[in-house]
Tab-separated table of C-alpha atoms and ligand atoms in Angstrom:
chain	number	residue	atom	x	y	z
A	1	MET	CA	36.365	69.589	-20.134
A	2	THR	CA	33.000	71.224	-18.604
A	3	ASN	CA	30.594	72.819	-20.974
A	4	SER	CA	28.046	74.119	-18.560
A	5	ARG	CA	27.383	77.531	-20.024
A	6	ASP	CA	27.298	76.026	-23.446
A	7	SER	CA	24.612	73.442	-22.387
A	8	SER	CA	22.377	76.105	-20.642
A	9	LEU	CA	22.471	78.254	-23.531
A	10	ARG	CA	21.452	75.225	-26.044
A	11	GLU	CA	18.532	74.679	-23.715
A	12	ARG	CA	17.472	78.121	-23.568
A	13	ALA	CA	17.848	78.312	-27.470
A	14	ARG	CA	15.794	75.173	-27.855
A	15	ALA	CA	12.789	76.951	-26.288
A	16	VAL	CA	12.843	80.295	-28.285
A	17	VAL	CA	14.538	79.234	-31.585
A	18	PRO	CA	13.434	76.323	-33.756
A	19	GLY	CA	16.062	73.482	-33.583
A	20	GLY	CA	18.114	75.545	-31.051
A	21	MET	CA	19.798	76.603	-34.245
A	22	TRP	CA	19.436	76.615	-38.013
A	23	GLY	CA	21.609	75.376	-40.848
A	24	HIS	CA	25.236	74.255	-41.058
A	25	MET	CA	26.376	75.953	-37.607
A	26	ASN	CA	24.000	73.799	-35.704
A	27	ALA	CA	26.705	71.908	-33.400
A	28	VAL	CA	24.421	68.878	-33.270
A	29	ALA	CA	25.895	67.780	-36.442
A	30	LEU	CA	29.498	67.611	-34.811
A	31	PRO	CA	31.381	65.625	-32.838
A	32	GLU	CA	30.999	65.109	-28.840
A	33	GLY	CA	32.615	68.145	-27.234
A	34	TYR	CA	32.165	70.648	-29.748
A	35	PRO	CA	30.766	73.983	-28.209
A	36	GLN	CA	27.847	75.840	-30.063
A	37	PHE	CA	28.240	79.203	-28.666
A	38	PHE	CA	31.500	81.443	-28.593
A	39	ALA	CA	32.672	84.284	-26.671
A	40	ARG	CA	35.697	85.610	-28.527
A	41	GLY	CA	38.190	85.523	-30.994
A	42	ALA	CA	41.636	87.062	-31.477
A	43	GLY	CA	43.992	86.042	-34.397
A	44	SER	CA	43.956	82.435	-34.997
A	45	ARG	CA	42.411	81.908	-31.437
A	46	LEU	CA	38.875	81.325	-30.397
A	47	TRP	CA	37.065	80.886	-27.253
A	48	ASP	CA	34.099	79.256	-26.420
A	49	VAL	CA	31.499	80.647	-23.599
A	50	ASP	CA	33.068	78.333	-21.281
A	51	GLY	CA	36.329	79.847	-21.505
A	52	HIS	CA	37.945	76.979	-23.568
A	53	GLU	CA	40.634	78.399	-25.900
A	54	TYR	CA	40.930	76.922	-29.434
A	55	VAL	CA	43.410	77.246	-32.633
A	56	ASP	CA	41.020	77.935	-34.990
A	57	PHE	CA	40.970	75.904	-38.463
A	58	MET	CA	37.331	77.086	-39.313
A	59	CYS	CA	37.829	80.681	-39.300
A	60	SER	CA	34.050	81.407	-39.084
A	61	TRP	CA	33.779	78.934	-42.113
A	62	GLY	CA	35.582	81.272	-44.428
A	63	PRO	CA	35.466	84.817	-43.266
A	64	ILE	CA	38.387	85.086	-41.088
A	65	ILE	CA	41.287	85.579	-43.491
A	66	LEU	CA	43.479	87.891	-41.839
A	67	GLY	CA	42.810	86.502	-38.198
A	68	HIS	CA	39.633	87.390	-35.777
A	69	HIS	CA	39.928	91.178	-34.791
A	70	HIS	CA	42.675	92.455	-37.130
A	71	PRO	CA	43.797	95.579	-35.515
A	72	GLU	CA	44.128	97.145	-38.983
A	73	VAL	CA	40.584	96.165	-40.290
A	74	ASP	CA	39.066	96.773	-36.855
A	75	ALA	CA	40.474	100.257	-36.868
A	76	ALA	CA	39.017	100.955	-40.340
A	77	ALA	CA	35.637	99.794	-39.444
A	78	ARG	CA	35.844	101.794	-36.179
A	79	ARG	CA	36.726	105.010	-38.134
A	80	GLN	CA	33.648	104.531	-40.453
A	81	TRP	CA	31.487	103.551	-37.292
A	82	ASP	CA	32.319	106.837	-35.657
A	83	GLN	CA	31.102	108.719	-39.081
A	84	GLY	CA	27.924	106.373	-39.591
A	85	ASP	CA	27.337	102.955	-41.231
A	86	CYS	CA	23.776	102.626	-42.302
A	87	LEU	CA	23.027	105.979	-43.644
A	88	ASN	CA	20.718	106.989	-46.556
A	89	GLY	CA	22.862	105.463	-49.157
A	90	PRO	CA	26.419	104.531	-49.545
A	91	SER	CA	29.611	106.311	-48.373
A	92	GLU	CA	32.620	107.203	-50.121
A	93	ALA	CA	34.041	103.754	-48.908
A	94	MET	CA	31.748	102.238	-51.539
A	95	VAL	CA	33.479	103.447	-54.506
A	96	GLU	CA	37.057	103.249	-52.981
A	97	LEU	CA	36.054	99.169	-52.410
A	98	ALA	CA	34.837	98.868	-55.942
A	99	GLU	CA	37.857	100.672	-57.496
A	100	THR	CA	40.319	98.327	-55.432
A	101	PHE	CA	38.266	95.313	-56.949
A	102	VAL	CA	38.335	96.349	-60.369
A	103	GLU	CA	42.112	97.122	-59.895
A	104	ILE	CA	42.597	93.727	-58.343
A	105	VAL	CA	40.336	91.345	-60.222
A	106	PRO	CA	41.170	91.004	-63.966
A	107	HIS	CA	37.885	90.193	-65.354
A	108	ALA	CA	36.087	92.775	-63.299
A	109	ASP	CA	34.995	96.063	-64.933
A	110	TRP	CA	32.505	96.901	-62.425
A	111	VAL	CA	31.313	95.680	-58.946
A	112	GLN	CA	27.989	95.428	-57.025
A	113	PHE	CA	27.683	94.737	-53.400
A	114	GLN	CA	25.519	92.816	-51.134
A	115	LYS	CA	25.581	90.957	-47.737
A	116	ASN	CA	25.479	87.207	-47.844
A	117	GLY	CA	27.155	84.759	-50.387
A	118	THR	CA	23.414	83.596	-51.523
A	119	ASP	CA	22.987	87.295	-52.432
A	120	ALA	CA	25.623	87.453	-54.604
A	121	THR	CA	25.068	84.065	-56.346
A	122	THR	CA	21.266	84.910	-57.055
A	123	THR	CA	22.173	88.103	-58.071
A	124	ALA	CA	24.948	86.845	-60.895
A	125	VAL	CA	22.265	84.355	-62.036
A	126	THR	CA	19.686	87.249	-62.340
A	127	ILE	CA	22.202	89.362	-64.203
A	128	ALA	CA	22.964	86.321	-66.849
A	129	ARG	CA	19.222	86.077	-67.238
A	130	SER	CA	18.766	89.816	-67.722
A	131	GLY	CA	21.621	90.012	-69.951
A	132	THR	CA	20.985	86.927	-72.139
A	133	LYS	CA	16.988	87.087	-71.724
A	134	ARG	CA	17.164	83.441	-71.585
A	135	ARG	CA	16.446	81.263	-68.500
A	136	LYS	CA	18.447	78.014	-67.925
A	137	ILE	CA	21.083	78.043	-65.561
A	138	LEU	CA	23.592	74.986	-65.271
A	139	VAL	CA	24.569	73.949	-61.949
A	140	ALA	CA	27.195	71.094	-60.765
A	141	LYS	CA	25.515	68.403	-58.807
A	142	GLY	CA	26.402	68.461	-55.184
A	143	ALA	CA	27.466	72.130	-55.322
A	144	TYR	CA	26.549	74.580	-52.996
A	145	HIS	CA	25.703	78.053	-54.180
A	146	GLY	CA	23.488	79.164	-51.160
A	147	ALA	CA	20.199	78.571	-49.019
A	148	VAL	CA	17.339	80.013	-51.410
A	149	PRO	CA	15.058	77.897	-53.590
A	150	TRP	CA	16.827	77.814	-56.661
A	151	CYS	CA	20.092	76.149	-54.836
A	152	SER	CA	19.427	75.219	-51.662
A	153	PRO	CA	20.730	71.444	-50.892
A	154	SER	CA	17.402	70.771	-49.152
A	155	LEU	CA	14.100	70.153	-50.929
A	156	VAL	CA	11.962	70.873	-48.092
A	157	GLY	CA	9.836	73.916	-48.768
A	158	VAL	CA	11.025	74.188	-52.291
A	159	THR	CA	9.071	73.920	-55.478
A	160	THR	CA	9.461	72.327	-58.620
A	161	GLU	CA	8.868	75.346	-60.298
A	162	ASP	CA	11.711	77.114	-58.448
A	163	ARG	CA	14.169	74.580	-60.171
A	164	ALA	CA	12.136	74.514	-63.247
A	165	HIS	CA	15.217	76.333	-65.287
A	166	ILE	CA	18.022	74.505	-63.176
A	167	ILE	CA	20.069	71.583	-65.409
A	168	THR	CA	23.035	69.822	-63.742
A	169	TYR	CA	26.207	68.623	-64.781
A	170	ILE	CA	29.071	66.913	-63.172
A	171	TYR	CA	32.101	69.203	-62.172
A	172	ASN	CA	35.388	68.648	-64.132
A	173	ASP	CA	33.052	66.400	-66.911
A	174	ILE	CA	33.527	68.280	-70.297
A	175	ALA	CA	30.784	65.639	-71.563
A	176	SER	CA	28.182	66.295	-68.987
A	177	LEU	CA	28.499	69.946	-69.112
A	178	GLU	CA	27.890	69.365	-73.102
A	179	ALA	CA	25.031	67.454	-72.288
A	180	ALA	CA	23.580	70.153	-70.179
A	181	VAL	CA	24.172	72.590	-72.507
A	182	MET	CA	22.391	70.639	-75.157
A	183	GLU	CA	19.419	70.078	-73.125
A	184	ALA	CA	19.049	74.044	-72.241
A	185	GLY	CA	18.979	74.273	-76.094
A	186	ASP	CA	18.667	78.024	-77.220
A	187	ASP	CA	17.497	79.145	-73.558
A	188	LEU	CA	21.062	78.767	-71.906
A	189	ALA	CA	21.314	81.918	-69.434
A	190	GLY	CA	24.765	80.780	-67.723
A	191	ILE	CA	26.895	78.321	-66.413
A	192	ILE	CA	27.525	78.599	-62.544
A	193	VAL	CA	30.879	76.683	-61.367
A	194	SER	CA	32.541	76.645	-57.904
A	195	ALA	CA	35.997	77.979	-57.458
A	196	PHE	CA	36.808	74.333	-57.166
A	197	GLN	CA	34.890	71.402	-56.164
A	198	HIS	CA	34.343	71.622	-52.302
A	199	ASP	CA	31.374	69.483	-51.805
A	200	TYR	CA	30.445	68.558	-48.074
A	201	GLY	CA	32.013	65.535	-46.985
A	202	GLN	CA	33.704	64.449	-50.183
A	203	ASP	CA	37.267	64.796	-51.334
A	204	GLN	CA	38.080	68.328	-53.095
A	205	HIS	CA	38.849	68.548	-56.856
A	206	LEU	CA	40.414	71.288	-58.534
A	207	PRO	CA	39.404	72.567	-61.603
A	208	THR	CA	41.189	71.032	-64.567
A	209	VAL	CA	42.245	73.471	-67.124
A	210	SER	CA	40.641	71.682	-69.867
A	211	PHE	CA	37.037	71.718	-68.169
A	212	ALA	CA	37.775	75.526	-67.389
A	213	GLN	CA	38.530	76.254	-71.196
A	214	ALA	CA	35.572	74.039	-72.229
A	215	ALA	CA	33.154	76.248	-69.604
A	216	ARG	CA	34.485	79.268	-71.226
A	217	ALA	CA	34.340	78.196	-74.696
A	218	ILE	CA	30.854	77.180	-74.314
A	219	CYS	CA	29.738	80.586	-73.029
A	220	ASP	CA	31.899	82.482	-75.675
A	221	ARG	CA	29.821	80.115	-78.532
A	222	THR	CA	26.210	80.720	-76.816
A	223	GLY	CA	26.515	84.011	-75.158
A	224	ALA	CA	25.730	82.461	-72.043
A	225	ALA	CA	27.618	83.817	-68.740
A	226	LEU	CA	30.196	82.316	-67.073
A	227	ILE	CA	29.696	82.514	-63.256
A	228	VAL	CA	32.489	81.567	-60.842
A	229	ASP	CA	31.085	81.170	-57.328
A	230	ASP	CA	34.028	82.392	-55.445
A	231	VAL	CA	31.886	82.939	-52.357
A	232	ARG	CA	33.801	80.487	-50.312
A	233	ALA	CA	37.506	80.317	-51.784
A	234	GLY	CA	37.641	84.261	-52.750
A	235	PHE	CA	41.022	85.792	-51.992
A	236	ARG	CA	42.437	82.592	-50.474
A	237	LEU	CA	43.855	81.063	-53.843
A	238	SER	CA	44.634	84.263	-55.711
A	239	LEU	CA	43.501	87.841	-55.027
A	240	GLY	CA	42.340	88.238	-58.504
A	241	GLY	CA	39.800	85.479	-58.411
A	242	SER	CA	40.263	81.381	-57.925
A	243	TRP	CA	40.185	80.722	-61.851
A	244	GLU	CA	43.299	82.896	-62.272
A	245	THR	CA	45.073	79.576	-61.090
A	246	VAL	CA	43.630	77.994	-64.307
A	247	GLY	CA	43.876	81.159	-66.413
A	248	VAL	CA	40.194	81.250	-67.612
A	249	LYS	CA	38.193	84.495	-66.761
A	250	PRO	CA	34.441	84.392	-65.967
A	251	ASP	CA	32.012	86.826	-66.913
A	252	LEU	CA	30.831	87.205	-63.682
A	253	SER	CA	31.862	86.326	-59.857
A	254	ALA	CA	30.337	85.899	-56.604
A	255	TRP	CA	32.063	86.893	-53.557
A	256	SER	CA	31.353	87.213	-49.750
A	257	LYS	CA	32.770	85.274	-46.641
A	258	ALA	CA	36.540	86.501	-46.703
A	259	ILE	CA	36.529	89.930	-48.210
A	260	ALA	CA	36.026	91.884	-45.254
A	261	ASN	CA	37.792	89.940	-43.077
A	262	GLY	CA	34.626	88.892	-40.876
A	263	PHE	CA	32.127	92.202	-41.333
A	264	THR	CA	29.124	91.180	-43.463
A	265	LEU	CA	29.700	92.164	-47.135
A	266	ALA	CA	29.440	90.259	-50.342
A	267	ALA	CA	29.932	91.222	-54.326
A	268	VAL	CA	29.401	90.338	-57.849
A	269	THR	CA	32.100	91.333	-60.258
A	270	GLY	CA	31.489	91.318	-63.821
A	271	ASN	CA	32.842	92.367	-67.033
A	272	ASN	CA	31.416	94.834	-69.584
A	273	ARG	CA	29.371	92.689	-71.378
A	274	PHE	CA	26.789	92.364	-68.355
A	275	ARG	CA	27.242	96.241	-67.214
A	276	ASP	CA	23.731	97.137	-68.722
A	277	ALA	CA	22.307	94.004	-67.704
A	278	THR	CA	23.443	94.416	-64.072
A	279	SER	CA	21.946	98.137	-63.930
A	280	SER	CA	18.625	97.111	-65.572
A	281	ILE	CA	17.863	94.232	-62.684
A	282	PHE	CA	16.401	95.784	-59.610
A	283	THR	CA	18.334	94.485	-56.483
A	284	THR	CA	18.764	95.953	-53.016
A	285	GLY	CA	18.964	95.513	-49.523
A	286	SER	CA	18.147	97.283	-46.385
A	287	PHE	CA	21.993	96.859	-45.037
A	288	TRP	CA	23.769	96.378	-48.421
A	289	CYS	CA	25.125	99.992	-48.127
A	290	SER	CA	26.546	99.351	-44.977
A	291	ALA	CA	29.865	101.643	-44.769
A	292	MET	CA	31.709	99.865	-42.026
A	293	SER	CA	31.915	96.472	-43.896
A	294	MET	CA	33.227	98.378	-46.862
A	295	ALA	CA	36.005	100.222	-45.119
A	296	ALA	CA	36.958	96.834	-43.711
A	297	ALA	CA	36.768	95.204	-46.815
A	298	VAL	CA	39.491	98.115	-48.364
A	299	ALA	CA	41.749	97.565	-45.059
A	300	THR	CA	41.642	93.624	-45.619
A	301	LEU	CA	42.577	93.854	-49.330
A	302	THR	CA	45.297	96.460	-48.354
A	303	VAL	CA	46.662	94.227	-46.024
A	304	LEU	CA	46.410	91.234	-47.628
A	305	ARG	CA	47.984	92.615	-50.576
A	306	ARG	CA	50.866	94.104	-48.567
A	307	ASP	CA	51.600	90.992	-46.588
A	308	ASP	CA	51.203	88.366	-49.075
A	309	GLY	CA	48.590	86.556	-47.253
A	310	VAL	CA	48.080	84.106	-49.985
A	311	GLY	CA	51.413	83.132	-49.739
A	312	HIS	CA	51.475	82.744	-45.747
A	313	MET	CA	48.322	80.580	-45.925
A	314	THR	CA	50.077	78.589	-48.667
A	315	ARG	CA	53.027	78.037	-46.718
A	316	LEU	CA	51.510	77.036	-43.335
A	317	GLY	CA	48.830	74.958	-44.902
A	318	GLN	CA	51.344	72.744	-46.702
A	319	SER	CA	53.245	72.355	-43.385
A	320	LEU	CA	49.863	71.386	-41.790
A	321	ARG	CA	49.402	69.014	-45.047
A	322	ASP	CA	52.807	67.455	-44.616
A	323	GLY	CA	52.685	67.171	-40.813
A	324	LEU	CA	49.442	65.566	-40.889
A	325	ALA	CA	50.494	62.918	-43.613
A	326	GLY	CA	53.574	62.225	-41.566
A	327	LEU	CA	51.514	61.172	-38.900
A	328	SER	CA	48.856	59.327	-40.847
A	329	GLN	CA	51.902	57.240	-41.984
A	330	GLN	CA	53.250	56.669	-38.168
A	331	TYR	CA	49.778	55.530	-37.163
A	332	SER	CA	49.095	53.580	-40.034
A	333	MET	CA	45.746	55.512	-40.599
A	334	PRO	CA	45.465	56.518	-44.167
A	335	ILE	CA	43.801	59.972	-44.717
A	336	ARG	CA	43.074	61.683	-47.963
A	337	GLN	CA	44.143	65.729	-48.036
A	338	THR	CA	42.239	67.290	-51.142
A	339	GLY	CA	42.255	70.751	-52.725
A	340	PRO	CA	44.077	73.706	-51.945
A	341	VAL	CA	46.367	73.555	-48.846
A	342	GLN	CA	45.075	76.738	-47.594
A	343	MET	CA	41.500	74.991	-47.551
A	344	PRO	CA	42.087	71.634	-46.090
A	345	MET	CA	39.945	68.871	-46.494
A	346	VAL	CA	40.880	65.693	-44.437
A	347	LEU	CA	39.003	62.509	-44.701
A	348	PHE	CA	39.945	58.871	-43.615
A	349	ASP	CA	40.113	55.942	-45.683
A	350	ASP	CA	37.267	53.419	-45.213
A	351	ASP	CA	35.258	55.617	-42.908
A	352	ALA	CA	32.023	55.832	-44.679
A	353	ASP	CA	30.304	55.999	-41.249
A	354	HIS	CA	32.594	58.803	-40.475
A	355	ARG	CA	33.600	57.278	-37.185
A	356	LYS	CA	37.476	57.861	-37.543
A	357	GLY	CA	37.057	61.388	-38.572
A	358	PHE	CA	34.664	62.279	-35.616
A	359	ALA	CA	36.996	60.408	-33.036
A	360	PHE	CA	39.828	62.495	-34.654
A	361	CYS	CA	38.139	65.727	-34.244
A	362	ALA	CA	36.697	64.874	-30.676
A	363	ALA	CA	40.506	64.007	-29.608
A	364	ALA	CA	41.724	67.289	-31.059
A	365	ILE	CA	39.148	69.702	-29.574
A	366	GLN	CA	39.871	68.407	-26.287
A	367	GLN	CA	43.477	69.364	-27.032
A	368	GLY	CA	42.339	72.801	-27.867
A	369	VAL	CA	42.409	72.756	-31.556
A	370	TYR	CA	39.045	73.308	-33.860
A	371	PHE	CA	39.113	70.953	-36.954
A	372	HIS	CA	35.992	69.989	-38.913
A	373	PRO	CA	35.455	66.396	-39.516
A	374	LEU	CA	33.317	66.792	-43.189
A	375	HIS	CA	33.821	70.489	-44.386
A	376	ASN	CA	36.889	71.925	-45.703
A	377	MET	CA	38.899	73.939	-43.051
A	378	PHE	CA	40.498	77.116	-43.483
A	379	LEU	CA	44.004	78.747	-42.618
A	380	SER	CA	44.088	82.547	-42.000
A	381	ALA	CA	47.228	84.885	-42.443
A	382	ALA	CA	46.902	84.800	-38.673
A	383	HIS	CA	48.284	81.350	-38.241
A	384	THR	CA	51.727	80.870	-37.226
A	385	ALA	CA	54.225	78.137	-37.021
A	386	GLU	CA	53.673	77.530	-33.084
A	387	ASP	CA	49.555	76.815	-34.022
A	388	ILE	CA	50.734	74.420	-36.690
A	389	ALA	CA	52.829	72.783	-34.187
A	390	ARG	CA	49.852	72.967	-31.717
A	391	ALA	CA	47.550	71.372	-34.518
A	392	LEU	CA	49.866	68.463	-35.168
A	393	ASP	CA	50.088	67.726	-31.489
A	394	ALA	CA	46.580	67.587	-31.244
A	395	ALA	CA	46.684	65.391	-34.555
A	396	GLU	CA	48.333	63.055	-32.868
A	397	HIS	CA	45.784	62.471	-30.114
A	398	GLY	CA	43.314	62.448	-32.902
A	399	PHE	CA	44.890	59.536	-34.815
A	400	LYS	CA	45.149	57.583	-31.572
A	401	ALA	CA	41.424	58.081	-31.180
A	402	ALA	CA	40.517	57.171	-34.683
A	403	ARG	CA	42.804	54.039	-34.616
A	404	ALA	CA	41.011	53.181	-31.431
A	405	VAL	CA	37.522	53.116	-33.180
A	406	ALA	CA	38.789	51.632	-36.469
A	407	PRO	CA	37.684	48.167	-37.014
A	408	ALA	CA	40.768	45.743	-36.786
A	409	HIS	CA	42.460	44.612	-40.053
A	410	ASP	CA	42.522	41.188	-41.108
B	1	LIG	N1	28.526	79.717	-52.321
B	1	LIG	C1	29.490	79.065	-51.707
B	1	LIG	C2	30.403	78.321	-52.459
B	1	LIG	C3	29.551	79.000	-50.420
B	1	LIG	O1	30.314	78.470	-49.488
B	1	LIG	C4	28.524	79.665	-49.729
B	1	LIG	C5	28.459	79.351	-48.228
B	1	LIG	N2	29.032	78.396	-47.694
B	1	LIG	C6	27.706	80.312	-50.154
B	1	LIG	C7	27.521	80.384	-51.189
B	1	LIG	C8	26.308	81.126	-49.680
B	1	LIG	O2	26.925	82.161	-48.785
B	1	LIG	P1	25.958	82.690	-47.441
B	1	LIG	O3	25.887	81.738	-46.810
B	1	LIG	O4	26.605	83.894	-46.989
B	1	LIG	O5	24.698	83.097	-48.274
């Protein structure tokens, strides 16, 4: 597989972009053969700048929920583009989208829109502080909520003061949550929880019902805000929000990634208890009113609802999981598949240095299937049974490659 255009773009980028690329999308962290630069996407497929085609199991790290370039979403966006996108304020699409959210999401009495997931989580935290007039925010150890000082996974460039009012607890561990609540004392503004535990490079864990109920009860008792960070999982587990699956309603939820099928949009939904707190904070962004993304989001929700996107992703995700489990047995290479099937996480046993996972993915990418060795992956409503068959074919090459790098068993 030649990657000459990708190599030359990397070299040019290194000269004019610090590090060649920032953050988690820097392909140097990926196995050999992974492209950095992409040319286009259509449905479940993606093409790199050297013309290689991939069945895409990252879906742009989540945003692509109906497939790349979904015709109905693109048509809605184009119609709005023809009218205007960046205007002196919002368009009608904002009200239509807000009404749609309030209709679909049971805890939502109102919505406010932003651009990125970090905007939404940070806004939700600010609303919690504004509504309670308190400062402490409880965050699960290892959870990702964005890339600004209060929550960045890196401490480089972050001051102690930036984290002064953050207290950590362990996801799904009620005792540790209670201890964090004690530490916050009468200054508890909110508890932020991921939709499920989806920490980088770790097995995933769904929230237990008892943990979700305990978090809700603490917030009811103390008046703090329960915030679900649904940025990554939103609309893949349930259109009403991921904690619908455990029967617990948050006060606030942060959304982004999939809500506009790849158009740039984020949202905070909340209940009436936090309505005034929300209108009292100052929050804005030059592009937060972009009408095109909002029109795209209305179309995305319409199609997801009409075509039971969640059901489709669940069925195909299950067949991928079943197929991988069968191959893992066949090749005697035990793997752990955790979390919801529509957001697969695949980790090899006895693979602390990730050699097996990397060999598996490096072999699969050669077969035209884009997996990720350490991050959860994503199904979309555009994946087909044929895509899953191709993925399993590629996975067979992957298991052979992983076996070849595995230390011999005694
Ligand atoms: N929260 C979660 C759970 C996420 O997965 C992400 C993005 N990976 C964010 C927040 C931040 O979103 P963004 O990168 O759009 O700012």
